[in-house]
């Protein structure tokens, strides 16, 4: 079992660029600072991974198969559940392998690939959550024109746009980060290849790269978050004008599930990527990244299924049909 002392885990001062052999692999320290908890963490994260894949998989399945759920809201929810499975599968399997084998090395190419996938899927999640907020805004604020505006063709275009919009930007961002020289410590004090810990290992001045990270974060995280806030301000304004208390409660219940996921995901992502560099702490970064890589995918099906009668009924129908066959 790898038991690295704290002194080794702290990143050394960045050496100046020079005739130093560049790194070809990194070591993901993950949770090496708690060696006595390795198997407990392995069991915990394995259970979490199984729950995430199975629960999101069930939601994806019932939104595709159940006739009662063939509406724009559930079309987006099904895509969101599939996205969560992809998102968590980029980080958790390798983390589980590292905890199990204690072989924590990752090649530079594998690290860059992992980062690129996380960034692309994270960007997709930002846009898809914005699309889901827009969908709720249209349903509540313009119910008479809702099905006309949110027709099947528009829904497909919005989802495809969400999946591909971040690809060129995030591939470019990954390329500019990994075009830097890494010639100092190869210890990444994180459980996956995220931007802040990787930039800490780069040689020379990384100011331009850090500014580009901020710009991309503003474009992909902050702007969608502001659009979601605008959508919900319109929703709240409309709901408060509804004459019936029952109608108000139903509208708020439909939106609050989505809003909880938004706060969890965007809150942790904004703090991670937009807070000042000198306030970065490896321990805090790891805790925050757990929220947007693991907690949100785990809570998504729980929040939506437990608070949504349509989803519960569809799940019952699926179980009954399987039992009859």
CSV table of C-alpha atoms in Angstrom, one decimal:
chain,number,residue,atom,x,y,z
A,1,UNK,CA,0.0,0.0,0.0
A,2,UNK,CA,1.3,3.4,-1.0
A,3,UNK,CA,1.8,5.5,2.1
A,4,UNK,CA,3.3,8.8,1.0
A,5,UNK,CA,4.4,11.3,3.7
A,6,UNK,CA,2.7,14.7,3.7
A,7,UNK,CA,6.0,16.3,2.9
A,8,UNK,CA,6.2,14.3,-0.4
A,9,UNK,CA,2.6,15.1,-1.3
A,10,UNK,CA,3.1,18.9,-1.2
A,11,UNK,CA,4.1,20.2,-4.6
A,12,UNK,CA,7.6,21.6,-4.9
A,13,UNK,CA,8.5,25.0,-6.1
A,14,UNK,CA,8.2,25.2,-9.9
A,15,UNK,CA,11.6,24.9,-11.4
A,16,UNK,CA,12.6,27.2,-14.2
A,17,UNK,CA,12.5,25.7,-17.7
A,18,UNK,CA,15.8,24.2,-18.7
A,19,UNK,CA,17.6,21.1,-19.6
A,20,UNK,CA,15.4,18.9,-17.4
A,21,UNK,CA,13.8,15.7,-18.7
A,22,UNK,CA,10.1,16.3,-19.3
A,23,UNK,CA,7.6,14.1,-17.5
A,24,UNK,CA,5.8,11.3,-19.4
A,25,UNK,CA,3.6,10.2,-16.6
A,26,UNK,CA,2.0,11.5,-13.4
A,27,UNK,CA,1.0,10.0,-10.1
A,28,UNK,CA,-2.6,10.6,-9.0
A,29,UNK,CA,-2.3,10.8,-5.2
A,30,UNK,CA,-6.0,10.7,-4.6
A,31,UNK,CA,-6.6,9.7,-1.0
A,32,UNK,CA,-3.1,8.5,-0.3
A,33,UNK,CA,-3.0,10.7,2.8
A,34,UNK,CA,-5.4,8.3,4.5
A,35,UNK,CA,-3.9,4.9,3.8
A,36,UNK,CA,-5.9,3.2,6.6
A,37,UNK,CA,-9.1,4.1,4.8
A,38,UNK,CA,-8.2,2.8,1.3
A,39,UNK,CA,-10.5,-0.3,1.3
A,40,UNK,CA,-13.3,1.6,3.0
A,41,UNK,CA,-13.2,4.3,0.3
A,42,UNK,CA,-13.0,1.6,-2.4
A,43,UNK,CA,-16.2,-0.1,-1.1
A,44,UNK,CA,-17.9,3.3,-0.7
A,45,UNK,CA,-17.1,4.6,-4.2
A,46,UNK,CA,-17.9,1.2,-5.7
A,47,UNK,CA,-21.4,1.3,-4.2
A,48,UNK,CA,-21.8,4.9,-5.3
A,49,UNK,CA,-20.7,4.1,-8.9
A,50,UNK,CA,-23.2,1.1,-9.1
A,51,UNK,CA,-26.0,3.3,-7.7
A,52,UNK,CA,-25.3,6.1,-10.2
A,53,UNK,CA,-25.1,3.8,-13.2
A,54,UNK,CA,-28.2,1.8,-12.3
A,55,UNK,CA,-30.4,4.6,-11.1
A,56,UNK,CA,-29.5,6.9,-14.1
A,57,UNK,CA,-29.8,4.0,-16.4
A,58,UNK,CA,-33.3,3.2,-15.2
A,59,UNK,CA,-34.4,6.8,-15.7
A,60,UNK,CA,-32.8,6.9,-19.2
A,61,UNK,CA,-34.7,3.6,-20.0
A,62,UNK,CA,-38.1,4.6,-18.8
A,63,UNK,CA,-38.0,8.0,-20.5
A,64,UNK,CA,-37.3,6.1,-23.8
A,65,UNK,CA,-39.8,3.3,-23.3
A,66,UNK,CA,-42.8,4.7,-21.4
A,67,UNK,CA,-45.4,6.4,-23.7
A,68,UNK,CA,-46.5,8.8,-20.8
A,69,UNK,CA,-43.0,10.2,-20.6
A,70,UNK,CA,-42.7,11.2,-24.3
A,71,UNK,CA,-42.6,14.9,-23.6
A,72,UNK,CA,-39.8,17.5,-23.9
A,73,UNK,CA,-39.1,17.6,-20.2
A,74,UNK,CA,-38.5,13.8,-20.0
A,75,UNK,CA,-36.6,13.8,-23.3
A,76,UNK,CA,-34.1,16.2,-21.7
A,77,UNK,CA,-34.1,14.3,-18.4
A,78,UNK,CA,-33.3,11.0,-20.2
A,79,UNK,CA,-30.4,12.7,-22.0
A,80,UNK,CA,-29.2,14.2,-18.7
A,81,UNK,CA,-29.2,10.8,-17.0
A,82,UNK,CA,-27.2,9.3,-19.9
A,83,UNK,CA,-24.8,12.2,-19.6
A,84,UNK,CA,-24.4,11.6,-15.8
A,85,UNK,CA,-23.4,8.0,-16.5
A,86,UNK,CA,-20.8,9.1,-19.1
A,87,UNK,CA,-19.5,11.8,-16.7
A,88,UNK,CA,-19.0,9.6,-13.7
A,89,UNK,CA,-17.4,6.8,-15.8
A,90,UNK,CA,-14.6,9.1,-16.8
A,91,UNK,CA,-13.3,9.5,-13.2
A,92,UNK,CA,-14.7,6.8,-10.9
A,93,UNK,CA,-13.4,3.5,-12.5
A,94,UNK,CA,-9.8,4.8,-12.5
A,95,UNK,CA,-10.2,6.0,-8.9
A,96,UNK,CA,-11.5,2.6,-7.9
A,97,UNK,CA,-8.6,0.9,-9.8
A,98,UNK,CA,-6.1,3.1,-8.0
A,99,UNK,CA,-7.6,2.4,-4.6
A,100,UNK,CA,-7.7,-1.3,-5.3
A,101,UNK,CA,-4.2,-1.8,-6.8
A,102,UNK,CA,-2.4,1.2,-5.3
A,103,UNK,CA,-0.8,1.7,-8.7
A,104,UNK,CA,-1.5,5.4,-9.1
A,105,UNK,CA,0.5,6.2,-12.2
A,106,UNK,CA,-1.3,7.7,-15.3
A,107,UNK,CA,0.5,8.5,-18.6
A,108,UNK,CA,0.5,12.1,-19.9
A,109,UNK,CA,-1.7,11.0,-22.8
A,110,UNK,CA,-4.2,9.2,-20.6
A,111,UNK,CA,-4.3,12.2,-18.2
A,112,UNK,CA,-4.9,14.7,-21.1
A,113,UNK,CA,-7.7,12.4,-22.5
A,114,UNK,CA,-9.3,12.2,-19.1
A,115,UNK,CA,-9.2,15.9,-18.6
A,116,UNK,CA,-10.6,16.6,-22.1
A,117,UNK,CA,-13.5,14.1,-21.5
A,118,UNK,CA,-14.3,15.7,-18.2
A,119,UNK,CA,-14.2,19.2,-19.6
A,120,UNK,CA,-16.4,18.3,-22.7
A,121,UNK,CA,-19.0,16.4,-20.6
A,122,UNK,CA,-18.9,19.2,-18.0
A,123,UNK,CA,-19.6,21.8,-20.7
A,124,UNK,CA,-22.4,19.6,-22.0
A,125,UNK,CA,-24.0,19.4,-18.5
A,126,UNK,CA,-23.8,23.2,-18.2
A,127,UNK,CA,-25.7,23.7,-21.5
A,128,UNK,CA,-28.1,20.9,-21.0
A,129,UNK,CA,-29.1,22.2,-17.5
A,130,UNK,CA,-29.7,25.6,-19.2
A,131,UNK,CA,-31.9,24.0,-21.9
A,132,UNK,CA,-33.9,22.2,-19.2
A,133,UNK,CA,-34.4,25.5,-17.4
A,134,UNK,CA,-35.6,27.1,-20.7
A,135,UNK,CA,-37.9,24.2,-21.2
A,136,UNK,CA,-39.5,24.7,-17.7
A,137,UNK,CA,-39.7,28.5,-18.4
A,138,UNK,CA,-41.6,27.9,-21.7
A,139,UNK,CA,-43.9,25.3,-20.1
A,140,UNK,CA,-44.9,27.6,-17.2
A,141,UNK,CA,-44.7,31.0,-18.7
A,142,UNK,CA,-46.1,30.2,-22.2
A,143,UNK,CA,-48.2,27.0,-21.8
A,144,UNK,CA,-50.3,27.6,-24.9
A,145,UNK,CA,-47.3,27.8,-27.2
A,146,UNK,CA,-45.2,25.3,-25.3
A,147,UNK,CA,-45.6,22.2,-27.6
A,148,UNK,CA,-45.4,24.4,-30.7
A,149,UNK,CA,-42.1,26.0,-29.6
A,150,UNK,CA,-40.6,22.9,-28.0
A,151,UNK,CA,-41.4,20.5,-30.8
A,152,UNK,CA,-39.5,17.3,-31.3
A,153,UNK,CA,-37.1,18.8,-34.0
A,154,UNK,CA,-36.2,21.7,-31.7
A,155,UNK,CA,-35.6,19.3,-28.7
A,156,UNK,CA,-33.2,17.2,-30.8
A,157,UNK,CA,-31.4,20.3,-32.0
A,158,UNK,CA,-31.0,21.7,-28.5
A,159,UNK,CA,-29.7,18.3,-27.2
A,160,UNK,CA,-27.3,17.9,-30.1
A,161,UNK,CA,-26.1,21.5,-29.6
A,162,UNK,CA,-25.5,20.8,-25.9
A,163,UNK,CA,-23.4,17.7,-26.7
A,164,UNK,CA,-21.2,19.3,-29.3
A,165,UNK,CA,-21.0,23.0,-28.3
A,166,UNK,CA,-18.2,22.4,-25.8
A,167,UNK,CA,-16.1,20.1,-27.9
A,168,UNK,CA,-13.9,22.5,-29.9
A,169,UNK,CA,-13.4,24.9,-26.9
A,170,UNK,CA,-12.4,22.1,-24.4
A,171,UNK,CA,-10.2,20.3,-26.9
A,172,UNK,CA,-8.4,23.6,-27.4
A,173,UNK,CA,-8.1,24.2,-23.7
A,174,UNK,CA,-6.8,20.7,-23.0
A,175,UNK,CA,-4.2,21.1,-25.8
A,176,UNK,CA,-3.0,24.5,-24.5
A,177,UNK,CA,-2.6,23.1,-21.0
A,178,UNK,CA,-0.7,20.0,-22.0
A,179,UNK,CA,1.5,21.9,-24.5
A,180,UNK,CA,3.2,23.3,-21.3
A,181,UNK,CA,6.4,21.7,-20.0
A,182,UNK,CA,6.1,19.5,-16.9
A,183,UNK,CA,9.5,19.0,-15.5
A,184,UNK,CA,9.2,19.2,-11.7
A,185,UNK,CA,7.1,17.0,-9.4
A,186,UNK,CA,4.8,14.5,-11.1
A,187,UNK,CA,2.5,14.2,-8.0
A,188,UNK,CA,-1.1,15.3,-8.7
A,189,UNK,CA,-2.7,15.8,-5.4
A,190,UNK,CA,-6.2,14.9,-6.7
A,191,UNK,CA,-8.1,11.8,-7.7
A,192,UNK,CA,-8.4,12.8,-11.4
A,193,UNK,CA,-6.6,15.1,-13.9
A,194,UNK,CA,-8.3,18.4,-13.2
A,195,UNK,CA,-7.0,21.8,-14.4
A,196,UNK,CA,-5.9,23.5,-11.1
A,197,UNK,CA,-3.6,20.6,-9.9
A,198,UNK,CA,-2.1,20.1,-13.4
A,199,UNK,CA,-1.3,23.8,-13.8
A,200,UNK,CA,0.5,23.7,-10.5
A,201,UNK,CA,3.0,21.1,-12.0
A,202,UNK,CA,3.8,23.2,-15.1
A,203,UNK,CA,7.2,24.8,-15.5
A,204,UNK,CA,7.6,28.5,-16.2
A,205,UNK,CA,4.9,31.2,-16.3
A,206,UNK,CA,1.3,29.9,-16.6
A,207,UNK,CA,-0.4,33.3,-16.3
A,208,UNK,CA,-1.8,33.2,-19.9
A,209,UNK,CA,-3.1,29.6,-19.4
A,210,UNK,CA,-4.8,30.6,-16.2
A,211,UNK,CA,-6.4,33.6,-17.9
A,212,UNK,CA,-7.7,31.3,-20.6
A,213,UNK,CA,-9.1,28.9,-18.0
A,214,UNK,CA,-11.0,31.9,-16.4
A,215,UNK,CA,-12.3,33.1,-19.8
A,216,UNK,CA,-13.6,29.6,-20.7
A,217,UNK,CA,-15.1,29.1,-17.3
A,218,UNK,CA,-17.0,32.4,-17.6
A,219,UNK,CA,-18.3,31.4,-21.1
A,220,UNK,CA,-19.2,27.8,-20.2
A,221,UNK,CA,-20.1,28.0,-16.5
A,222,UNK,CA,-21.1,31.5,-15.6
A,223,UNK,CA,-23.1,32.5,-18.6
A,224,UNK,CA,-25.3,29.4,-18.6
A,225,UNK,CA,-25.8,29.9,-14.8
A,226,UNK,CA,-26.9,33.4,-15.4
A,227,UNK,CA,-29.3,32.3,-18.1
A,228,UNK,CA,-30.8,29.7,-15.7
A,229,UNK,CA,-31.3,32.4,-13.1
A,230,UNK,CA,-33.1,34.6,-15.7
A,231,UNK,CA,-35.3,31.6,-16.6
A,232,UNK,CA,-36.1,31.0,-13.0
A,233,UNK,CA,-36.8,34.6,-12.2
A,234,UNK,CA,-39.5,34.5,-15.0
A,235,UNK,CA,-40.8,31.2,-13.7
A,236,UNK,CA,-41.1,32.5,-10.1
A,237,UNK,CA,-42.8,35.7,-11.3
A,238,UNK,CA,-45.3,33.7,-13.3
A,239,UNK,CA,-46.0,31.2,-10.6
A,240,UNK,CA,-46.7,33.8,-8.0
A,241,UNK,CA,-49.4,35.2,-10.2
A,242,UNK,CA,-51.3,31.9,-10.4
A,243,UNK,CA,-54.6,32.1,-8.7
A,244,UNK,CA,-54.6,28.5,-7.3
A,245,UNK,CA,-52.4,27.5,-4.4
A,246,UNK,CA,-52.4,23.9,-5.8
A,247,UNK,CA,-51.1,25.2,-9.2
A,248,UNK,CA,-48.4,27.2,-7.5
A,249,UNK,CA,-47.3,24.2,-5.4
A,250,UNK,CA,-47.2,21.9,-8.5
A,251,UNK,CA,-45.2,24.4,-10.6
A,252,UNK,CA,-42.7,24.9,-7.8
A,253,UNK,CA,-42.4,21.2,-7.2
A,254,UNK,CA,-41.6,20.6,-10.9
A,255,UNK,CA,-38.9,23.2,-10.9
A,256,UNK,CA,-37.3,22.7,-7.5
A,257,UNK,CA,-35.8,19.3,-8.4
A,258,UNK,CA,-34.0,20.9,-11.3
A,259,UNK,CA,-32.9,23.9,-9.2
A,260,UNK,CA,-31.3,21.6,-6.5
A,261,UNK,CA,-29.2,19.9,-9.2
A,262,UNK,CA,-28.2,23.4,-10.7
A,263,UNK,CA,-27.1,24.7,-7.3
A,264,UNK,CA,-25.0,21.6,-6.5
A,265,UNK,CA,-23.3,21.4,-9.9
A,266,UNK,CA,-22.8,25.1,-10.7
A,267,UNK,CA,-22.0,26.1,-7.1
A,268,UNK,CA,-19.1,23.7,-6.8
A,269,UNK,CA,-17.9,24.3,-10.4
A,270,UNK,CA,-17.9,28.1,-10.0
A,271,UNK,CA,-16.0,27.9,-6.7
A,272,UNK,CA,-13.4,25.5,-8.2
A,273,UNK,CA,-12.6,27.3,-11.4
A,274,UNK,CA,-13.3,31.0,-10.7
A,275,UNK,CA,-12.0,31.6,-7.2
A,276,UNK,CA,-8.6,33.3,-6.8
A,277,UNK,CA,-5.5,31.1,-7.4
A,278,UNK,CA,-4.0,31.9,-4.0
A,279,UNK,CA,-7.1,30.5,-2.2
A,280,UNK,CA,-6.7,27.1,-3.9
A,281,UNK,CA,-6.3,24.2,-1.5
A,282,UNK,CA,-5.8,20.6,-2.7
A,283,UNK,CA,-8.1,19.3,0.1
A,284,UNK,CA,-10.9,21.8,-0.7
A,285,UNK,CA,-10.5,21.2,-4.5
A,286,UNK,CA,-11.0,17.5,-3.9
A,287,UNK,CA,-14.1,18.0,-1.8
A,288,UNK,CA,-15.6,20.4,-4.3
A,289,UNK,CA,-14.9,18.2,-7.3
A,290,UNK,CA,-16.6,15.3,-5.5
A,291,UNK,CA,-19.8,17.5,-5.7
A,292,UNK,CA,-19.8,18.0,-9.5
A,293,UNK,CA,-18.4,14.6,-10.5
A,294,UNK,CA,-20.1,12.2,-8.0
A,295,UNK,CA,-22.7,13.9,-5.7
A,296,UNK,CA,-24.7,15.5,-8.6
A,297,UNK,CA,-24.9,12.3,-10.7
A,298,UNK,CA,-25.9,10.3,-7.6
A,299,UNK,CA,-28.6,12.8,-6.5
A,300,UNK,CA,-30.1,13.4,-9.9
A,301,UNK,CA,-32.2,10.2,-10.1
A,302,UNK,CA,-33.1,10.4,-6.4
A,303,UNK,CA,-34.3,14.0,-6.6
A,304,UNK,CA,-36.2,13.5,-9.8
A,305,UNK,CA,-37.8,10.1,-9.0
A,306,UNK,CA,-38.8,10.7,-5.4
A,307,UNK,CA,-40.3,14.1,-6.2
A,308,UNK,CA,-41.9,13.2,-9.5
A,309,UNK,CA,-45.2,11.1,-9.6
A,310,UNK,CA,-44.9,10.5,-13.4
A,311,UNK,CA,-41.5,8.9,-13.0
A,312,UNK,CA,-42.6,6.8,-10.1
A,313,UNK,CA,-45.7,5.6,-12.0
A,314,UNK,CA,-43.6,4.8,-15.1
A,315,UNK,CA,-41.1,2.8,-13.0
A,316,UNK,CA,-44.0,0.8,-11.5
A,317,UNK,CA,-45.4,0.1,-15.0
A,318,UNK,CA,-41.9,-1.1,-16.1
A,319,UNK,CA,-41.6,-3.4,-13.0
A,320,UNK,CA,-45.1,-4.8,-13.5
A,321,UNK,CA,-44.6,-5.5,-17.2
A,322,UNK,CA,-41.3,-7.2,-16.4
A,323,UNK,CA,-43.0,-9.3,-13.7
A,324,UNK,CA,-45.8,-10.3,-16.1
A,325,UNK,CA,-43.3,-11.4,-18.7
